Amino acid sequence: MKKPTKLFLMLFLGCIIHSYSQISKEEIIISKIRNEGFNNSEVMARLSHLTDVYGQRLTGTREYYAAANWISSEMKNIGLENVHFENYCSDCRGWSLKSFNMEMISPNYMHISAYPLAMSKSTNGIISGEVVSLENYQDMNLVKIEFSGKLKGKIILLGSEPKKKSLLDTITFKFSKRDLDKKEKQLSAEKKQTPLPELFKKWEIEDKSDDAILQFLEAEGALAIMTTRPMYLGVLHPDGTYYYRNDDIKPLPYFTIMPEHFGRLFRLLKLNITPTIRLNLDTEFYLEPENNVNIIGEIPSNDAQLKSESILIGAHFDSWHSGTGATDNGVNCTVLVEALRILKTIGYSPKRTIKIGLWGGEEQAFLGSAAYASQHFGKLDEKPNAESTKVSAYLNLDNGAGAIRGIYLQNNEFARPVFDNIFSFIPNITDGAVTIENTLSTDHETFDYYNIPAFQFIQDVMEYRTVTHHTILDVLEYVNENDIKKNAVILAWTIYSLSEMKEKVPRKQK
Ligand SMILES: [Zn+2]
């Protein structure tokens, strides 16, 4: 081959330099984020540590606090600054489960698959009693007429035989392209948001809706309560009770049992055969307000003009008590931490300060995020203060462990171009569907109420709504590592993009 001439070499080099210069700043950042997020990911290891070592993180408990200490040390280790706790509740009590067992001992033996509801009292040793069915308990007058004086020493089967579901039912759900397309084309947010104070009032009433029956059963001398939840066969779903304030009642030993076992006890009673149950439950109540903390941290900005502004990201850190809170919501806490680890590792110095809040007490009524907002952005019933206007956007993650497929605009159409643009850079990582829809029931509602642009991502549902949400199956096995690596990369890129924007994310006109 002929030796290339000098001119040819210069042209060739010029071409290379030229083509490199075509690579945008954004592409370089994305490439660094991808490399760190896909090749050096720490997200699964951190989630395993959180869920396997620390386990459940029920509001108010020592277990929550131990896990909070650990995750805050992880946040310091990855280089976050100003990592600290902020207390969110002075009278949220703790409740720890020490041991329990439940068996049917007559007409023959059956071990009952059961789990106590939170805040249940102990039995103080092994007890036994006959089962009484209390099918319709909504009308307390009727209950009193039928059951007064008949429940002493009994174990109550509360509710009716659950509807049967097939073990062949689909339990894993992913959005199809068509589903996402439909979401994008939605013209208005169908689900209405309830203003926070009203919402909290409504929940308080709902959460205590079994108050009258619980007090009646206790006064009548019943020993314990068994119920079941309309869930999939074999699954225990012991969310509740919601008696988490220190002066709330402490319910009788109160269990959810597997739908199949509930069904058998229920049918035996219909056949006029009275089962006898033997059980024990050992629990401990305590008031240790120091357990009730939000975990806060940040990557500060060095930008002279924008450093007083921030991007706030959050996920709730508390869980229910029968699983290990892997899909709800340990996974998303570790995804957020991983997204910030990625940004720190690639040496990103943000324009706006990036703040993270891992909230406590979400399962009770957004206790953690509401306390944070009221402390930083003004009381719930007052106009949001000037500090709230410095938050460009709030991003929330709390829809299980499924892959991110897009984002809910929460009825903020002005933000559509922002997210269309962000997702346009990463088409092979997420579909990037942007929908006007509202999604409800988690902490972004808090910040939306303060008119901070607040968003939740669209995530594949997977097994969340069928078998893991608030159940005994909320464990690591239902988390897909590839999905959560992707989610951390999407978050890192989204946080970066929001932090770099010239203007803040547009707010809803209220
Ligand atoms: Zn949750």
Short mmCIF file of C-alpha atoms and ligand atoms in Angstrom, two decimals:
data_model
loop_
_atom_site.label_atom_id
_atom_site.label_comp_id
_atom_site.label_asym_id
_atom_site.label_seq_id
_atom_site.Cartn_x
_atom_site.Cartn_y
_atom_site.Cartn_z
CA MET A 1 0.00 0.00 0.00
CA LYS A 2 1.17 3.48 -0.88
CA LYS A 3 2.23 5.62 2.06
CA PRO A 4 -0.45 8.23 2.83
CA THR A 5 0.57 11.77 2.05
CA LYS A 6 0.90 14.41 4.75
CA LEU A 7 -2.09 16.26 3.34
CA PHE A 8 -4.22 13.12 3.47
CA LEU A 9 -3.21 12.52 7.12
CA MET A 10 -4.09 16.10 8.04
CA LEU A 11 -7.47 15.81 6.35
CA PHE A 12 -8.08 12.50 8.06
CA LEU A 13 -7.19 13.87 11.52
CA GLY A 14 -9.29 16.94 10.81
CA CYS A 15 -12.26 14.68 10.10
CA ILE A 16 -11.78 12.82 13.37
CA ILE A 17 -11.50 16.04 15.36
CA HIS A 18 -14.50 17.42 13.53
CA SER A 19 -16.63 14.36 14.19
CA TYR A 20 -15.66 14.38 17.90
CA SER A 21 -16.65 17.98 18.16
CA GLN A 22 -20.11 16.91 16.99
CA ILE A 23 -20.63 14.98 20.23
CA SER A 24 -22.68 17.21 22.44
CA LYS A 25 -22.09 17.97 26.09
CA GLU A 26 -25.31 16.07 26.84
CA GLU A 27 -24.13 12.96 25.01
CA ILE A 28 -20.88 12.97 26.94
CA ILE A 29 -22.72 13.26 30.27
CA ILE A 30 -25.18 10.53 29.30
CA SER A 31 -22.34 8.26 28.30
CA LYS A 32 -20.65 8.80 31.69
CA ILE A 33 -23.93 8.25 33.55
CA ARG A 34 -24.61 5.08 31.59
CA ASN A 35 -21.16 3.73 32.18
CA GLU A 36 -21.37 4.33 35.91
CA GLY A 37 -24.98 3.16 36.23
CA PHE A 38 -24.77 0.03 34.11
CA ASN A 39 -21.18 -1.10 34.66
CA ASN A 40 -20.43 -0.09 38.24
CA SER A 41 -23.90 -0.18 39.77
CA GLU A 42 -24.22 -0.45 43.53
CA VAL A 43 -28.00 -0.28 43.64
CA MET A 44 -28.84 -3.97 44.11
CA ALA A 45 -26.14 -4.52 46.71
CA ARG A 46 -27.43 -1.54 48.68
CA LEU A 47 -31.04 -2.71 48.45
CA SER A 48 -30.06 -6.18 49.59
CA HIS A 49 -28.26 -4.70 52.58
CA LEU A 50 -31.20 -2.49 53.47
CA THR A 51 -33.87 -5.16 53.19
CA ASP A 52 -31.98 -8.29 54.23
CA VAL A 53 -29.98 -6.83 57.10
CA TYR A 54 -32.42 -4.21 58.42
CA GLY A 55 -35.74 -5.64 57.21
CA GLN A 56 -39.06 -3.93 57.82
CA ARG A 57 -39.16 -0.23 58.67
CA LEU A 58 -42.51 0.41 60.30
CA THR A 59 -43.11 4.02 61.32
CA GLY A 60 -42.09 4.79 64.88
CA THR A 61 -39.91 1.75 65.35
CA ARG A 62 -36.33 1.12 66.39
CA GLU A 63 -35.97 -0.93 63.22
CA TYR A 64 -36.79 2.16 61.15
CA TYR A 65 -34.25 4.21 63.04
CA ALA A 66 -31.48 1.59 62.71
CA ALA A 67 -32.06 1.47 58.94
CA ALA A 68 -32.15 5.29 58.79
CA ASN A 69 -28.75 5.44 60.48
CA TRP A 70 -27.35 2.98 57.99
CA ILE A 71 -28.70 4.71 54.86
CA SER A 72 -27.52 8.09 56.13
CA SER A 73 -24.00 6.69 56.54
CA GLU A 74 -24.24 5.35 52.98
CA MET A 75 -25.30 8.82 51.82
CA LYS A 76 -22.22 10.30 53.51
CA ASN A 77 -20.00 7.60 52.01
CA ILE A 78 -21.04 8.48 48.46
CA GLY A 79 -20.13 12.10 49.12
CA LEU A 80 -23.44 13.77 49.91
CA GLU A 81 -23.17 16.80 52.15
CA ASN A 82 -25.24 18.17 55.00
CA VAL A 83 -26.62 14.67 55.68
CA HIS A 84 -28.83 14.87 58.74
CA PHE A 85 -32.08 13.78 60.33
CA GLU A 86 -35.15 15.98 60.76
CA ASN A 87 -37.81 14.81 63.18
CA TYR A 88 -41.33 14.58 61.80
CA CYS A 89 -43.47 13.29 64.65
CA SER A 90 -43.32 13.67 68.40
CA ASP A 91 -46.10 11.22 69.28
CA CYS A 92 -45.82 8.45 66.70
CA ARG A 93 -45.26 5.38 68.82
CA GLY A 94 -43.20 2.32 68.04
CA TRP A 95 -44.46 -1.25 67.98
CA SER A 96 -42.26 -4.29 67.67
CA LEU A 97 -43.28 -7.83 66.93
CA LYS A 98 -41.41 -10.40 68.97
CA SER A 99 -43.15 -13.69 68.26
CA PHE A 100 -46.49 -15.19 67.32
CA ASN A 101 -48.15 -18.43 66.28
CA MET A 102 -51.68 -19.48 65.33
CA GLU A 103 -53.20 -22.95 65.00
CA MET A 104 -56.59 -24.56 64.65
CA ILE A 105 -56.70 -27.37 67.21
CA SER A 106 -60.30 -28.52 66.70
CA PRO A 107 -62.07 -30.18 64.84
CA ASN A 108 -58.54 -31.23 63.80
CA TYR A 109 -55.13 -29.68 63.51
CA MET A 110 -54.21 -26.99 60.99
CA HIS A 111 -51.40 -24.50 61.22
CA ILE A 112 -52.86 -21.13 60.24
CA SER A 113 -50.93 -18.84 57.98
CA ALA A 114 -51.39 -15.53 59.79
CA TYR A 115 -49.68 -12.22 60.44
CA PRO A 116 -50.56 -9.69 63.16
CA LEU A 117 -51.70 -6.22 62.18
CA ALA A 118 -49.44 -3.48 63.46
CA MET A 119 -50.24 -2.00 66.87
CA SER A 120 -51.89 -5.20 68.13
CA LYS A 121 -51.64 -5.98 71.83
CA SER A 122 -49.94 -9.11 73.16
CA THR A 123 -51.88 -12.17 74.28
CA ASN A 124 -49.58 -12.49 77.32
CA GLY A 125 -48.91 -16.16 76.66
CA ILE A 126 -50.69 -18.95 74.81
CA ILE A 127 -54.47 -18.61 74.69
CA SER A 128 -57.22 -20.57 73.03
CA GLY A 129 -60.87 -20.04 72.25
CA GLU A 130 -63.74 -20.97 69.98
CA VAL A 131 -64.33 -19.07 66.77
CA VAL A 132 -67.34 -16.81 66.32
CA SER A 133 -68.13 -15.39 62.88
CA LEU A 134 -68.95 -11.71 62.76
CA GLU A 135 -69.72 -11.31 59.10
CA ASN A 136 -71.47 -7.96 58.91
CA TYR A 137 -69.97 -5.57 61.38
CA GLN A 138 -70.62 -2.23 59.72
CA ASP A 139 -73.86 -1.61 61.60
CA MET A 140 -72.85 -1.41 65.25
CA ASN A 141 -76.46 -1.35 66.47
CA LEU A 142 -77.14 -4.73 64.88
CA VAL A 143 -73.84 -6.11 66.13
CA LYS A 144 -74.72 -5.08 69.68
CA ILE A 145 -78.18 -6.64 69.47
CA GLU A 146 -76.86 -9.92 68.12
CA PHE A 147 -73.60 -10.34 70.03
CA SER A 148 -73.75 -8.55 73.37
CA GLY A 149 -72.85 -10.95 76.13
CA LYS A 150 -71.85 -13.72 73.70
CA LEU A 151 -68.21 -13.03 72.92
CA LYS A 152 -66.33 -13.59 76.16
CA GLY A 153 -63.33 -15.84 75.57
CA LYS A 154 -64.07 -16.09 71.85
CA ILE A 155 -61.87 -15.55 68.83
CA ILE A 156 -63.60 -13.44 66.23
CA LEU A 157 -63.64 -14.22 62.52
CA LEU A 158 -64.29 -10.73 61.18
CA GLY A 159 -65.76 -10.28 57.69
CA SER A 160 -67.06 -12.59 55.02
CA GLU A 161 -65.56 -15.35 52.93
CA PRO A 162 -63.16 -13.77 50.43
CA LYS A 163 -63.85 -13.97 46.72
CA LYS A 164 -61.80 -16.70 45.11
CA LYS A 165 -59.02 -15.80 42.75
CA SER A 166 -57.30 -18.29 40.53
CA LEU A 167 -53.66 -19.12 40.99
CA LEU A 168 -53.51 -18.90 37.21
CA ASP A 169 -54.43 -15.21 37.22
CA THR A 170 -51.80 -12.93 35.71
CA ILE A 171 -49.92 -11.23 38.49
CA THR A 172 -47.25 -9.37 36.51
CA PHE A 173 -48.26 -6.30 34.53
CA LYS A 174 -46.20 -4.14 32.18
CA PHE A 175 -47.45 -1.20 30.14
CA SER A 176 -47.75 -1.97 26.43
CA LYS A 177 -46.76 0.65 23.85
CA ARG A 178 -50.48 1.14 23.31
CA ASP A 179 -51.11 1.78 26.99
CA LEU A 180 -48.37 4.42 27.03
CA ASP A 181 -49.63 5.98 23.83
CA LYS A 182 -53.07 6.26 25.36
CA LYS A 183 -51.61 7.93 28.44
CA GLU A 184 -49.72 10.43 26.29
CA LYS A 185 -52.84 11.33 24.36
CA GLN A 186 -54.91 11.88 27.48
CA LEU A 187 -56.19 15.46 27.31
CA SER A 188 -56.91 16.08 30.96
CA ALA A 189 -56.00 14.64 34.32
CA GLU A 190 -58.95 12.42 35.20
CA LYS A 191 -58.23 11.63 38.82
CA LYS A 192 -58.85 14.68 40.95
CA GLN A 193 -56.44 15.70 43.66
CA THR A 194 -57.87 16.43 47.07
CA PRO A 195 -56.30 19.37 48.93
CA LEU A 196 -53.95 18.01 51.59
CA PRO A 197 -55.82 19.10 54.74
CA GLU A 198 -59.04 17.55 53.40
CA LEU A 199 -57.23 14.41 52.35
CA PHE A 200 -55.65 13.98 55.77
CA LYS A 201 -59.02 14.45 57.47
CA LYS A 202 -60.63 11.88 55.16
CA TRP A 203 -57.90 9.34 55.86
CA GLU A 204 -58.11 9.86 59.58
CA ILE A 205 -61.79 8.95 59.45
CA GLU A 206 -61.20 5.96 57.15
CA ASP A 207 -58.24 4.68 59.16
CA LYS A 208 -60.25 4.62 62.34
CA SER A 209 -63.36 3.16 60.73
CA ASP A 210 -63.01 -0.07 62.76
CA ASP A 211 -62.61 1.83 66.02
CA ALA A 212 -66.15 1.12 67.27
CA ILE A 213 -66.06 -2.60 66.56
CA LEU A 214 -62.61 -2.99 68.14
CA GLN A 215 -63.73 -1.24 71.31
CA PHE A 216 -66.92 -3.32 71.45
CA LEU A 217 -65.03 -6.62 71.04
CA GLU A 218 -62.60 -5.68 73.76
CA ALA A 219 -65.37 -4.59 76.14
CA GLU A 220 -67.20 -7.88 75.51
CA GLY A 221 -64.10 -9.90 76.47
CA ALA A 222 -63.20 -11.34 73.07
CA LEU A 223 -59.65 -12.69 73.00
CA ALA A 224 -58.46 -11.99 69.48
CA ILE A 225 -59.56 -11.11 65.95
CA MET A 226 -58.89 -12.80 62.64
CA THR A 227 -59.64 -11.11 59.36
CA THR A 228 -58.47 -11.39 55.77
CA ARG A 229 -57.85 -8.96 52.94
CA PRO A 230 -59.18 -9.20 49.40
CA MET A 231 -55.86 -10.24 47.96
CA TYR A 232 -54.45 -13.10 46.00
CA LEU A 233 -54.64 -16.62 47.32
CA GLY A 234 -51.86 -17.53 49.70
CA VAL A 235 -50.89 -13.92 50.29
CA LEU A 236 -51.01 -12.23 53.69
CA HIS A 237 -51.79 -8.55 53.50
CA PRO A 238 -51.48 -7.09 56.99
CA ASP A 239 -51.39 -3.35 56.33
CA GLY A 240 -52.92 -1.41 59.16
CA THR A 241 -53.93 -0.81 61.75
CA TYR A 242 -53.43 2.91 61.70
CA TYR A 243 -53.41 3.45 65.47
CA TYR A 244 -49.94 4.93 65.46
CA ARG A 245 -50.33 7.92 67.78
CA ASN A 246 -49.34 7.42 71.36
CA ASP A 247 -52.82 7.99 72.77
CA ASP A 248 -54.60 5.79 70.18
CA ILE A 249 -56.24 2.56 71.25
CA LYS A 250 -54.19 -0.62 71.30
CA PRO A 251 -56.32 -3.21 69.48
CA LEU A 252 -56.82 -6.75 70.72
CA PRO A 253 -54.49 -9.32 69.13
CA TYR A 254 -55.59 -8.72 65.55
CA PHE A 255 -54.43 -10.92 62.69
CA THR A 256 -54.89 -11.14 58.99
CA ILE A 257 -55.00 -14.75 57.87
CA MET A 258 -54.57 -16.38 54.49
CA PRO A 259 -57.79 -16.21 52.42
CA GLU A 260 -57.90 -20.03 52.12
CA HIS A 261 -57.67 -20.48 55.90
CA PHE A 262 -60.28 -17.82 56.49
CA GLY A 263 -62.51 -19.63 53.99
CA ARG A 264 -62.17 -22.97 55.77
CA LEU A 265 -62.99 -21.53 59.20
CA PHE A 266 -65.91 -19.64 57.71
CA ARG A 267 -67.35 -22.75 56.01
CA LEU A 268 -66.90 -24.90 59.12
CA LEU A 269 -69.04 -22.43 61.06
CA LYS A 270 -71.69 -22.56 58.31
CA LEU A 271 -71.72 -26.35 58.85
CA ASN A 272 -72.32 -25.72 62.58
CA ILE A 273 -68.85 -26.98 63.47
CA THR A 274 -67.05 -24.59 65.81
CA PRO A 275 -63.29 -24.53 65.36
CA THR A 276 -61.00 -23.85 68.30
CA ILE A 277 -57.94 -21.69 67.80
CA ARG A 278 -54.76 -21.63 69.86
CA LEU A 279 -52.48 -18.67 69.52
CA ASN A 280 -49.92 -16.43 71.05
CA LEU A 281 -48.69 -12.96 70.21
CA ASP A 282 -45.86 -11.07 71.86
CA THR A 283 -45.51 -7.39 70.96
CA GLU A 284 -44.02 -4.27 72.51
CA PHE A 285 -45.21 -0.67 72.43
CA TYR A 286 -42.89 2.27 73.10
CA LEU A 287 -42.71 5.97 72.49
CA GLU A 288 -39.29 6.95 71.14
CA PRO A 289 -39.82 10.08 69.05
CA GLU A 290 -36.14 10.07 68.10
CA ASN A 291 -36.99 7.17 65.75
CA ASN A 292 -39.25 9.41 63.67
CA VAL A 293 -36.83 11.02 61.26
CA ASN A 294 -36.66 12.13 57.66
CA ILE A 295 -33.21 11.53 56.20
CA ILE A 296 -31.93 14.59 54.35
CA GLY A 297 -28.80 15.21 52.25
CA GLU A 298 -27.57 17.23 49.31
CA ILE A 299 -25.07 17.90 46.57
CA PRO A 300 -24.56 21.64 46.91
CA SER A 301 -24.33 23.93 43.91
CA ASN A 302 -21.32 26.10 43.17
CA ASP A 303 -23.15 28.30 40.72
CA ALA A 304 -23.20 31.91 41.90
CA GLN A 305 -26.57 32.64 40.33
CA LEU A 306 -28.51 29.42 40.80
CA LYS A 307 -27.24 27.95 44.03
CA SER A 308 -30.15 29.22 46.07
CA GLU A 309 -32.45 27.15 43.84
CA SER A 310 -32.84 23.42 44.20
CA ILE A 311 -34.06 20.19 42.72
CA LEU A 312 -35.66 18.11 45.45
CA ILE A 313 -35.95 14.35 45.08
CA GLY A 314 -37.67 12.02 47.49
CA ALA A 315 -38.99 8.58 48.33
CA HIS A 316 -40.54 7.22 51.49
CA PHE A 317 -38.27 5.11 53.63
CA ASP A 318 -40.86 3.58 55.95
CA SER A 319 -42.63 0.32 55.16
CA TRP A 320 -45.25 -2.04 56.50
CA HIS A 321 -44.04 -4.75 58.81
CA SER A 322 -44.59 -8.20 57.31
CA GLY A 323 -42.20 -8.09 54.35
CA THR A 324 -38.90 -6.24 54.15
CA GLY A 325 -40.28 -3.21 52.32
CA ALA A 326 -38.30 -4.04 49.18
CA THR A 327 -40.77 -2.89 46.51
CA ASP A 328 -42.49 -0.40 48.81
CA ASN A 329 -40.30 1.49 49.00
CA GLY A 330 -36.75 0.42 49.83
CA VAL A 331 -35.99 -0.05 46.16
CA ASN A 332 -36.77 3.54 45.28
CA CYS A 333 -34.76 4.94 48.17
CA THR A 334 -31.75 3.02 46.94
CA VAL A 335 -32.43 4.07 43.33
CA LEU A 336 -32.34 7.74 44.38
CA VAL A 337 -29.15 7.23 46.39
CA GLU A 338 -27.65 5.42 43.39
CA ALA A 339 -28.62 8.27 41.03
CA LEU A 340 -26.78 10.72 43.30
CA ARG A 341 -23.82 8.35 43.62
CA ILE A 342 -23.60 8.28 39.82
CA LEU A 343 -23.65 12.08 39.62
CA LYS A 344 -21.01 12.40 42.35
CA THR A 345 -18.79 9.73 40.79
CA ILE A 346 -18.77 11.37 37.36
CA GLY A 347 -17.75 14.57 39.11
CA TYR A 348 -20.88 16.57 38.39
CA SER A 349 -21.05 19.95 40.09
CA PRO A 350 -24.71 20.96 39.90
CA LYS A 351 -26.02 24.38 38.94
CA ARG A 352 -28.95 24.07 41.34
CA THR A 353 -28.47 22.34 44.69
CA ILE A 354 -29.72 18.77 44.57
CA LYS A 355 -31.54 17.81 47.75
CA ILE A 356 -32.76 14.38 48.75
CA GLY A 357 -35.39 13.54 51.36
CA LEU A 358 -36.12 9.97 52.43
CA TRP A 359 -39.41 10.38 54.22
CA GLY A 360 -40.81 8.59 57.23
CA GLY A 361 -44.46 7.95 57.99
CA GLU A 362 -45.72 7.97 54.38
CA GLU A 363 -47.84 4.90 54.99
CA GLN A 364 -49.70 6.69 57.77
CA ALA A 365 -50.48 9.99 55.97
CA PHE A 366 -47.38 11.48 54.32
CA LEU A 367 -46.26 12.38 57.84
CA GLY A 368 -42.61 12.87 56.92
CA SER A 369 -42.99 14.87 53.72
CA ALA A 370 -45.79 16.97 55.19
CA ALA A 371 -43.66 17.84 58.23
CA TYR A 372 -40.72 18.73 55.98
CA ALA A 373 -42.90 20.92 53.77
CA SER A 374 -44.53 22.66 56.68
CA GLN A 375 -41.15 23.28 58.31
CA HIS A 376 -39.47 24.58 55.15
CA PHE A 377 -42.25 25.97 53.00
CA GLY A 378 -44.82 27.25 55.48
CA LYS A 379 -47.67 25.76 57.47
CA LEU A 380 -50.24 23.66 55.64
CA ASP A 381 -53.00 26.21 55.99
CA GLU A 382 -50.85 29.20 55.00
CA LYS A 383 -49.65 30.53 51.67
CA PRO A 384 -46.39 28.79 50.62
CA ASN A 385 -43.37 30.91 51.60
CA ALA A 386 -40.59 32.34 49.41
CA GLU A 387 -38.36 29.30 50.03
CA SER A 388 -40.89 27.08 48.27
CA THR A 389 -40.47 29.11 45.07
CA LYS A 390 -36.76 28.27 45.06
CA VAL A 391 -37.52 24.60 44.48
CA SER A 392 -37.57 24.14 40.73
CA ALA A 393 -39.06 20.65 40.87
CA TYR A 394 -39.74 17.71 43.15
CA LEU A 395 -39.30 14.17 41.82
CA ASN A 396 -40.85 11.27 43.72
CA LEU A 397 -40.40 7.54 43.36
CA ASP A 398 -42.93 5.21 44.97
CA ASN A 399 -44.64 2.86 42.55
CA GLY A 400 -42.80 -0.39 43.15
CA ALA A 401 -39.72 -1.74 41.44
CA GLY A 402 -40.88 -1.71 37.80
CA ALA A 403 -38.98 0.01 35.02
CA ILE A 404 -39.64 3.72 34.48
CA ARG A 405 -41.66 4.17 31.29
CA GLY A 406 -42.34 7.91 31.54
CA ILE A 407 -43.71 10.52 33.90
CA TYR A 408 -47.02 11.90 35.20
CA LEU A 409 -47.25 15.66 34.68
CA GLN A 410 -49.69 15.93 37.57
CA ASN A 411 -51.86 18.23 35.50
CA ASN A 412 -48.97 20.60 34.78
CA GLU A 413 -49.04 20.85 30.99
CA PHE A 414 -46.34 23.55 31.08
CA ALA A 415 -43.84 20.91 32.13
CA ARG A 416 -44.45 18.68 29.09
CA PRO A 417 -41.67 20.18 26.92
CA VAL A 418 -39.23 19.84 29.81
CA PHE A 419 -39.71 16.09 30.09
CA ASP A 420 -40.15 15.51 26.35
CA ASN A 421 -36.72 17.06 25.97
CA ILE A 422 -35.14 15.11 28.82
CA PHE A 423 -36.45 11.76 27.59
CA SER A 424 -35.52 12.53 23.95
CA PHE A 425 -31.87 11.94 24.86
CA ILE A 426 -32.38 8.44 26.23
CA PRO A 427 -34.83 6.67 23.89
CA ASN A 428 -33.22 3.27 24.30
CA ILE A 429 -33.46 3.42 28.10
CA THR A 430 -37.06 4.51 28.55
CA ASP A 431 -40.15 5.03 26.42
CA GLY A 432 -40.39 8.45 28.00
CA ALA A 433 -44.18 8.67 27.92
CA VAL A 434 -45.33 12.03 29.25
CA THR A 435 -48.91 12.13 30.45
CA ILE A 436 -51.04 14.92 31.84
CA GLU A 437 -52.55 12.40 34.30
CA ASN A 438 -52.46 12.73 38.04
CA THR A 439 -51.17 9.86 40.06
CA LEU A 440 -52.09 9.92 43.73
CA SER A 441 -51.39 8.57 47.18
CA THR A 442 -47.79 9.37 47.76
CA ASP A 443 -45.45 12.17 48.80
CA HIS A 444 -45.41 14.23 45.59
CA GLU A 445 -48.95 15.28 46.54
CA THR A 446 -47.44 17.12 49.50
CA PHE A 447 -45.21 19.28 47.33
CA ASP A 448 -47.85 19.73 44.64
CA TYR A 449 -50.07 21.22 47.34
CA TYR A 450 -47.35 23.84 47.90
CA ASN A 451 -47.40 24.52 44.14
CA ILE A 452 -43.93 23.11 43.67
CA PRO A 453 -43.83 21.29 40.30
CA ALA A 454 -44.00 17.74 41.67
CA PHE A 455 -43.87 14.55 39.67
CA GLN A 456 -44.04 10.79 39.99
CA PHE A 457 -42.70 8.49 37.29
CA ILE A 458 -44.77 5.96 35.34
CA GLN A 459 -43.38 2.59 36.35
CA ASP A 460 -44.33 -0.88 35.19
CA VAL A 461 -46.68 -2.30 37.77
CA MET A 462 -45.10 -5.77 37.79
CA GLU A 463 -46.40 -7.68 40.85
CA TYR A 464 -46.90 -4.55 42.95
CA ARG A 465 -50.69 -4.28 42.81
CA THR A 466 -51.28 -8.01 42.91
CA VAL A 467 -48.97 -9.58 45.47
CA THR A 468 -46.27 -7.32 46.93
CA HIS A 469 -47.92 -4.06 47.98
CA HIS A 470 -48.09 -4.08 51.82
CA THR A 471 -47.86 -7.87 51.95
CA ILE A 472 -45.64 -10.56 53.33
CA LEU A 473 -44.22 -10.90 49.79
CA ASP A 474 -42.75 -7.40 49.72
CA VAL A 475 -39.24 -8.80 49.45
CA LEU A 476 -36.17 -8.60 47.23
CA GLU A 477 -37.25 -11.47 44.97
CA TYR A 478 -39.73 -9.12 43.26
CA VAL A 479 -37.08 -6.58 42.28
CA ASN A 480 -35.47 -6.87 38.86
CA GLU A 481 -31.87 -5.67 38.89
CA ASN A 482 -31.81 -4.49 35.26
CA ASP A 483 -34.93 -2.41 35.75
CA ILE A 484 -33.58 -0.62 38.79
CA LYS A 485 -30.19 0.03 37.20
CA LYS A 486 -32.09 1.68 34.36
CA ASN A 487 -34.20 3.66 36.79
CA ALA A 488 -31.12 5.03 38.54
CA VAL A 489 -29.63 6.07 35.17
CA ILE A 490 -32.91 7.75 34.16
CA LEU A 491 -33.04 9.56 37.51
CA ALA A 492 -29.42 10.70 37.30
CA TRP A 493 -29.98 12.09 33.81
CA THR A 494 -33.28 13.74 34.77
CA ILE A 495 -31.80 15.35 37.89
CA TYR A 496 -28.80 16.57 35.89
CA SER A 497 -31.05 18.03 33.18
CA LEU A 498 -33.33 19.82 35.65
CA SER A 499 -30.38 21.21 37.53
CA GLU A 500 -28.85 22.59 34.31
CA MET A 501 -31.99 24.27 32.95
CA LYS A 502 -31.77 28.02 32.37
CA GLU A 503 -35.16 28.58 33.97
CA LYS A 504 -37.00 26.76 36.70
CA VAL A 505 -39.62 24.18 35.73
CA PRO A 506 -42.85 26.13 35.04
CA ARG A 507 -45.40 26.05 37.84
CA LYS A 508 -49.12 25.37 37.56
CA GLN A 509 -51.21 28.51 37.47
CA LYS A 510 -53.37 28.28 40.56
ZN ZN B 1 -45.11 3.29 49.08
#
